[in-house]
Coordinates of C-alpha atoms and ligand atoms in Angstrom, one line a residue:
X219 CA -19.0 -5.2 20.3
X220 CA -18.7 -4.7 16.6
X221 CA -17.2 -7.1 14.2
X222 CA -13.3 -7.6 13.7
X223 CA -11.6 -9.0 10.7
X224 CA -8.4 -10.1 10.1
X225 CA -7.0 -9.5 6.5
X226 CA -3.9 -8.9 4.4
X227 CA -4.4 -7.1 1.3
X228 CA -5.8 -7.1 -2.4
X229 CA -8.2 -9.7 -1.5
X230 CA -9.0 -8.7 2.1
X231 CA -9.8 -5.3 0.7
X232 CA -12.5 -5.9 -1.7
X233 CA -14.6 -8.0 0.8
X234 CA -13.9 -4.9 3.8
X235 CA -15.4 -2.3 1.2
X236 CA -18.2 -4.0 2.1
X237 CA -18.2 -4.4 5.6
X238 CA -16.8 -1.1 6.0
X239 CA -20.2 0.2 3.8
X240 CA -22.4 -1.7 6.6
X241 CA -20.4 -1.0 9.6
X242 CA -18.8 2.0 9.9
X243 CA -17.2 2.5 13.1
X244 CA -18.5 -0.7 14.6
X245 CA -15.8 -2.5 11.8
X246 CA -12.1 -3.3 13.6
X247 CA -9.7 -5.0 11.2
X248 CA -6.5 -6.3 12.2
X249 CA -3.9 -6.6 9.4
X250 CA -1.0 -8.3 8.4
X251 CA 2.5 -7.0 8.5
X252 CA 4.6 -9.5 7.4
X253 CA 4.9 -7.6 4.2
X254 CA 6.3 -4.8 5.3
X255 CA 9.8 -4.1 4.4
X256 CA 12.2 -1.3 4.3
X257 CA 12.9 0.5 0.9
X258 CA 15.4 3.8 0.7
X259 CA 15.4 3.9 4.0
X260 CA 11.3 4.2 3.9
X261 CA 9.2 1.8 6.1
X262 CA 6.5 0.3 4.0
X263 CA 3.7 -1.4 4.9
X264 CA 1.8 -3.0 2.0
X265 CA -1.2 -4.3 3.6
X266 CA -2.4 -1.7 5.6
X267 CA -1.6 0.8 3.0
X268 CA -4.0 -1.0 0.5
X269 CA -6.7 -1.1 2.6
X270 CA -6.5 2.4 3.9
X271 CA -6.3 3.5 0.4
X272 CA -9.3 0.9 -0.9
X273 CA -11.7 2.4 2.2
X274 CA -10.5 5.9 1.7
X275 CA -11.7 5.9 -2.1
X276 CA -8.0 6.4 -3.5
X277 CA -6.6 3.3 -4.5
X278 CA -6.0 2.7 -7.9
X279 CA -9.1 1.1 -9.6
X280 CA -6.9 -1.0 -12.0
X281 CA -3.6 -2.4 -10.1
X282 CA -6.2 -2.5 -6.7
X283 CA -2.6 -1.1 -4.8
X284 CA -0.9 2.0 -4.9
X285 CA -3.3 5.5 -5.2
X286 CA -5.5 6.4 -8.3
X287 CA -3.6 8.9 -11.0
X288 CA 0.0 7.9 -9.7
X289 CA 3.1 8.7 -11.6
X290 CA 6.5 7.0 -11.0
X291 CA 9.2 9.6 -11.7
X292 CA 10.8 9.6 -7.9
X293 CA 11.7 5.6 -8.8
X294 CA 13.3 6.0 -11.7
X295 CA 15.1 8.9 -10.2
X296 CA 16.5 6.5 -7.3
X297 CA 17.8 4.4 -10.3
X298 CA 20.8 7.0 -10.5
X299 CA 21.7 6.0 -6.8
X300 CA 20.6 3.0 -6.3
X301 CA 21.6 -0.6 -8.3
X302 CA 17.7 -2.0 -8.0
X303 CA 14.5 0.0 -7.9
X304 CA 12.0 -3.4 -9.1
X305 CA 10.2 -2.2 -5.7
X306 CA 7.4 0.2 -7.5
X307 CA 6.5 2.9 -5.1
X308 CA 4.3 5.9 -6.5
X309 CA 5.0 9.8 -6.4
X310 CA 2.1 9.9 -4.2
X311 CA 2.6 6.8 -2.2
X312 CA 5.7 7.9 -1.0
X313 CA 4.2 11.2 0.7
X314 CA 2.7 8.0 2.9
X315 CA 6.1 6.4 3.7
X316 CA 7.6 9.4 4.5
X317 CA 5.1 9.9 6.7
X318 CA 5.0 6.8 8.8
X319 CA 8.8 6.6 8.3
X320 CA 9.0 10.2 10.1
X321 CA 6.6 9.6 13.0
X322 CA 8.3 6.1 13.6
X323 CA 11.4 7.8 13.7
X324 CA 9.7 10.1 16.5
X325 CA 8.5 7.5 18.5
X326 CA 5.2 6.6 17.8
X327 CA 4.2 2.7 17.4
X328 CA 2.9 1.9 13.7
X329 CA -0.9 0.9 15.4
X330 CA -0.3 4.9 16.0
X331 CA 0.9 5.8 12.8
X332 CA -1.6 4.1 11.1
X333 CA -4.4 5.6 13.1
X334 CA -3.1 8.9 12.3
X335 CA -3.0 7.8 8.6
X336 CA -6.4 6.4 8.6
X337 CA -8.0 9.3 10.6
X338 CA -6.2 11.6 8.0
X339 CA -7.9 9.8 5.0
X340 CA -11.8 10.4 7.1
X341 CA -11.8 6.8 7.9
X342 CA -14.1 5.8 11.1
X343 CA -13.3 2.2 11.1
X344 CA -10.5 0.9 13.6
X345 CA -7.3 -0.1 11.5
X346 CA -4.7 -2.1 13.6
X347 CA -1.7 -3.4 12.4
X348 CA -1.6 -7.2 14.3
X349 CA 1.7 -6.2 16.2
X350 CA 4.2 -3.0 16.4
X351 CA 7.1 -5.4 16.3
X352 CA 8.9 -6.5 13.5
X353 CA 7.4 -9.9 11.8
X354 CA 9.0 -10.8 8.7
X355 CA 7.6 -13.2 6.3
X356 CA 10.7 -15.5 4.6
X357 CA 10.0 -17.6 1.8
X358 CA 12.8 -20.9 1.1
X359 CA 13.0 -20.9 -1.9
X360 CA 16.0 -22.3 -4.9
X361 CA 16.8 -18.5 -4.8
X362 CA 17.7 -18.5 -1.3
X363 CA 15.5 -17.2 1.4
X364 CA 13.6 -14.2 0.3
X365 CA 11.4 -11.6 2.0
X366 CA 8.2 -11.4 1.0
X367 CA 9.0 -8.4 -1.6
X368 CA 11.6 -9.8 -3.0
X369 CA 9.2 -13.1 -3.5
X370 CA 6.4 -11.5 -4.8
X371 CA 7.7 -8.5 -6.5
X372 CA 11.1 -9.2 -7.7
X373 CA 10.9 -12.5 -8.4
X374 CA 7.1 -12.4 -9.2
X375 CA 6.2 -15.2 -7.1
X376 CA 7.5 -17.7 -9.7
X377 CA 10.2 -19.1 -7.8
X378 CA 8.9 -22.6 -6.1
X379 CA 8.2 -22.3 -2.2
X380 CA 9.7 -25.4 0.4
X381 CA 9.1 -23.6 3.8
X382 CA 7.6 -20.5 4.8
X383 CA 8.3 -18.3 8.4
X384 CA 7.0 -15.6 10.2
X385 CA 10.7 -14.1 11.8
X386 CA 9.9 -12.1 15.0
X387 CA 6.7 -13.5 15.1
X388 CA 7.6 -15.8 18.4
X389 CA 8.5 -12.8 20.3
X390 CA 6.3 -10.1 19.4
X391 CA 3.4 -8.6 21.1
X392 CA 0.1 -8.2 19.9
X393 CA -0.7 -4.5 19.4
X394 CA -2.9 -3.1 22.3
X395 CA -6.8 -3.5 21.7
X396 CA -6.1 -6.4 19.5
X397 CA -6.9 -9.4 22.1
X398 CA -9.5 -7.9 23.9
X399 CA -11.4 -6.8 20.4
X400 CA -11.5 -10.5 18.8
X401 CA -12.2 -11.8 22.8
X402 CA -15.5 -9.0 22.4
X403 CA -16.3 -8.7 19.1
X404 CA -19.9 -9.9 17.7
X405 CA -18.3 -12.1 15.3
X406 CA -14.7 -12.5 13.3
X407 CA -14.6 -12.8 10.2
X408 CA -11.6 -14.0 8.3
X409 CA -11.1 -12.4 5.2
X410 CA -10.4 -14.2 1.6
X411 CA -6.6 -13.6 1.7
X412 CA -3.5 -15.4 1.4
X413 CA -3.5 -18.1 3.9
X414 CA -0.2 -18.8 4.5
X415 CA 1.1 -15.2 3.4
X416 CA -1.3 -12.9 5.3
X417 CA -3.7 -14.7 7.6
X418 CA -0.8 -16.8 9.3
X419 CA 1.9 -14.2 10.2
X420 CA -1.0 -12.5 12.2
X421 CA -2.2 -15.7 13.6
X422 CA 1.8 -15.9 14.4
X423 CA 1.9 -13.7 17.0
X424 CA 1.7 -15.1 20.1
X425 CA -2.3 -15.1 21.8
X426 CA -3.9 -14.0 18.2
X427 CA -4.4 -17.3 17.4
X428 CA -6.2 -18.8 20.9
X429 CA -7.8 -15.5 20.6
X430 CA -9.7 -16.5 18.0
X431 CA -9.6 -20.3 18.6
X432 CA -11.8 -19.0 21.6
X433 CA -14.5 -17.6 19.8
X434 CA -14.6 -20.6 17.4
X435 CA -18.1 -21.0 17.2
X436 CA -18.3 -17.2 16.5
X437 CA -15.6 -17.1 14.1
X438 CA -16.9 -17.5 9.5
X439 CA -14.1 -17.9 7.3
X440 CA -14.2 -17.1 3.4
X441 CA -12.1 -19.2 1.0
X442 CA -8.9 -17.1 -1.0
X443 CA -9.7 -20.3 -3.4
X444 CA -12.4 -21.2 -6.1
X445 CA -12.7 -23.8 -8.6
X446 CA -9.1 -24.7 -7.5
X447 CA -7.3 -21.2 -8.0
X448 CA -6.5 -18.2 -7.0
X449 CA -8.4 -14.9 -8.0
X450 CA -5.2 -13.6 -8.0
X451 CA -1.9 -14.0 -6.5
X452 CA 0.5 -17.1 -5.4
X453 CA -2.2 -18.9 -3.1
X454 CA -2.9 -21.9 -5.4
X455 CA 1.0 -22.7 -6.2
X456 CA 1.9 -22.2 -2.8
X457 CA -0.6 -24.5 -1.4
X458 CA 0.4 -27.2 -4.3
X459 CA 4.3 -26.7 -3.2
X460 CA 3.9 -27.0 0.4
X461 CA 1.4 -30.1 0.2
X462 CA -1.9 -28.7 0.2
X463 CA -5.4 -29.9 -1.5
X464 CA -5.7 -26.5 -4.0
X465 CA -9.2 -26.3 -2.8
X466 CA -11.2 -24.6 0.1
X467 CA -11.0 -27.6 1.8
X468 CA -7.2 -27.6 1.2
X469 CA -7.9 -23.9 3.1
X470 CA -9.5 -25.5 6.4
X471 CA -7.0 -28.2 6.7
X472 CA -3.6 -25.4 6.7
X473 CA -6.2 -22.9 9.1
X474 CA -7.1 -25.8 11.5
X475 CA -10.6 -26.9 12.3
X476 CA -10.1 -25.5 15.8
X477 CA -9.8 -22.0 14.3
X478 CA -13.6 -21.3 13.0
X479 CA -16.6 -23.0 13.1
X480 CA -18.0 -21.6 10.0
X481 CA -16.5 -21.6 6.3
X482 CA -17.7 -19.8 3.4
X483 CA -16.8 -22.1 0.0
X484 CA -17.7 -20.2 -3.1
X485 CA -20.9 -21.3 -4.7
X486 CA -19.0 -22.8 -8.2
X487 CA -17.3 -25.1 -5.7
X488 CA -20.9 -26.6 -4.8
X489 CA -19.7 -30.4 -5.6
X490 CA -16.9 -30.4 -3.1
X491 CA -19.7 -30.1 -0.4
X492 CA -21.9 -32.7 -2.0
X493 CA -18.8 -35.4 -1.3
X494 CA -17.8 -34.2 1.9
X495 CA -17.4 -36.9 4.8
X496 CA -19.2 -35.7 8.1
X497 CA -15.5 -36.6 9.8
X498 CA -13.2 -35.0 7.6
X499 CA -12.3 -32.8 10.2
X500 CA -11.3 -33.2 13.9
X501 CA -14.0 -30.7 14.3
X502 CA -16.9 -30.1 13.4
X503 CA -17.2 -27.0 10.7
X504 CA -20.5 -25.7 8.8
X505 CA -19.8 -25.0 5.6
X506 CA -22.0 -22.8 3.3
X507 CA -22.0 -21.4 -0.4
X508 CA -22.3 -18.3 -1.7
X509 CA -20.9 -16.3 -5.0
X510 CA -17.7 -14.9 -3.2
X511 CA -16.1 -13.9 -6.5
X512 CA -16.2 -9.9 -5.9
X513 CA -16.1 -8.7 -8.9
X514 CA -17.6 -5.0 -8.1
X515 CA -19.1 -3.3 -5.2
X516 CA -22.2 -4.5 -5.4
X517 CA -20.7 -8.2 -5.0
X518 CA -18.6 -6.9 -2.1
X519 CA -21.4 -5.6 -0.2
X520 CA -24.0 -9.0 -0.9
X521 CA -20.9 -11.0 0.3
X522 CA -20.6 -9.1 3.1
X523 CA -24.2 -8.5 4.4
X524 CA -24.3 -12.2 4.0
X525 CA -21.2 -12.6 6.5
X526 CA -23.0 -10.2 8.7
X527 CA -26.4 -12.3 8.9
X528 CA -25.1 -15.6 8.6
X529 CA -26.6 -17.5 11.6
X530 CA -24.0 -18.5 14.5
Ligands
GDP1010 P1 -2.5 -9.6 -1.0 O1 -1.7 -9.9 0.2 O2 -2.6 -8.3 -2.0 O3 -2.0 -11.2 -2.0 O4 -4.3 -9.9 -0.4 P2 -4.6 -10.6 -0.1 O5 -3.9 -11.7 0.6 O6 -5.5 -9.8 1.0 O7 -5.4 -11.5 -1.0 C1 -5.2 -12.6 -1.9 C2 -5.6 -13.5 -1.7 O8 -7.3 -13.1 -2.5 C3 -5.5 -14.6 -3.3 O9 -5.7 -16.1 -2.6 C4 -7.1 -14.6 -4.1 O10 -7.4 -15.5 -4.8 C5 -8.0 -14.0 -2.9 N1 -9.1 -13.1 -3.6 C6 -8.9 -11.8 -4.6 N2 -9.9 -11.7 -5.0 C7 -11.0 -12.6 -4.4 C8 -12.4 -12.6 -4.6 O11 -13.2 -11.4 -4.9 N3 -13.1 -13.2 -3.7 C9 -12.3 -14.7 -3.3 N4 -13.1 -15.3 -3.0 N5 -10.9 -14.4 -3.0 C10 -10.3 -13.2 -3.8

């Protein structure tokens, strides 16, 4: 049966460290591909790599993306030939992108290549891109319509966003095994990832949202917003710009209460729950509280255990 987690990048990877320690091969991770892009002809899958590197114990511990002990000589040299080199690709990290691109060019699917990479790093859990097709998160801003990486890295998430869409999602097909795994899982966990940039592109692949909603009673989500702010990244200002409350209740509004019956609010936001009216959402949601700020491995493990033991 096992456990399924829907995941973006850095926020998700922290929780996944705990879940993987508890579950090993019983964990299946369905990963966002909306941030994937091509740089210098190489296919880059940032969320897949953050998760694989984190669980493989080779992530840079300070940045929480890319590899530990990294150098950036190749990207600097590429500046000789390319006018723009704002996307930081480390020298060792490039090996992953070269391998991925090579295998894709040989006709392998993204899921097959992701499996090969995870296997070579010695991981026993299953890591599945949400789809093998191309889904591109596009952000509408005063600087034009930006790809996720342009928005996040080039503009440092500093331009106001008026709309987001997930180009290609409507025609994408879930990776084989994704819908079945969600249907059979003991419980489904929605990681504390950016709802709009990391989880929505997964749910936008036809069939995935319906598969999770069908498991509503056994699906639990964790807030990525604590005390009116994101722990890191643009979640809070995207929520504000797109008209949602910047708190866990705004997160539930955004996802829709039809998606899950259980939601973990950070213990620091206890006041929100004390004031909550029972008919705040169209369907009843069981709110629970825990310390979700995963500052170290101990905290990641505690939250993972809590999610696995939470009575549903
Ligand atoms: P990204 O794709 O690398 O930005 O990563 P994700 O989408 O997976 O995660 C970003 C979200 O994770 C942000 O909204 C953060 O607020 C949230 N986040 C990061 N660390 C933590 C944490 O320790 N606890 C909680 N509750 N949320 C976190």
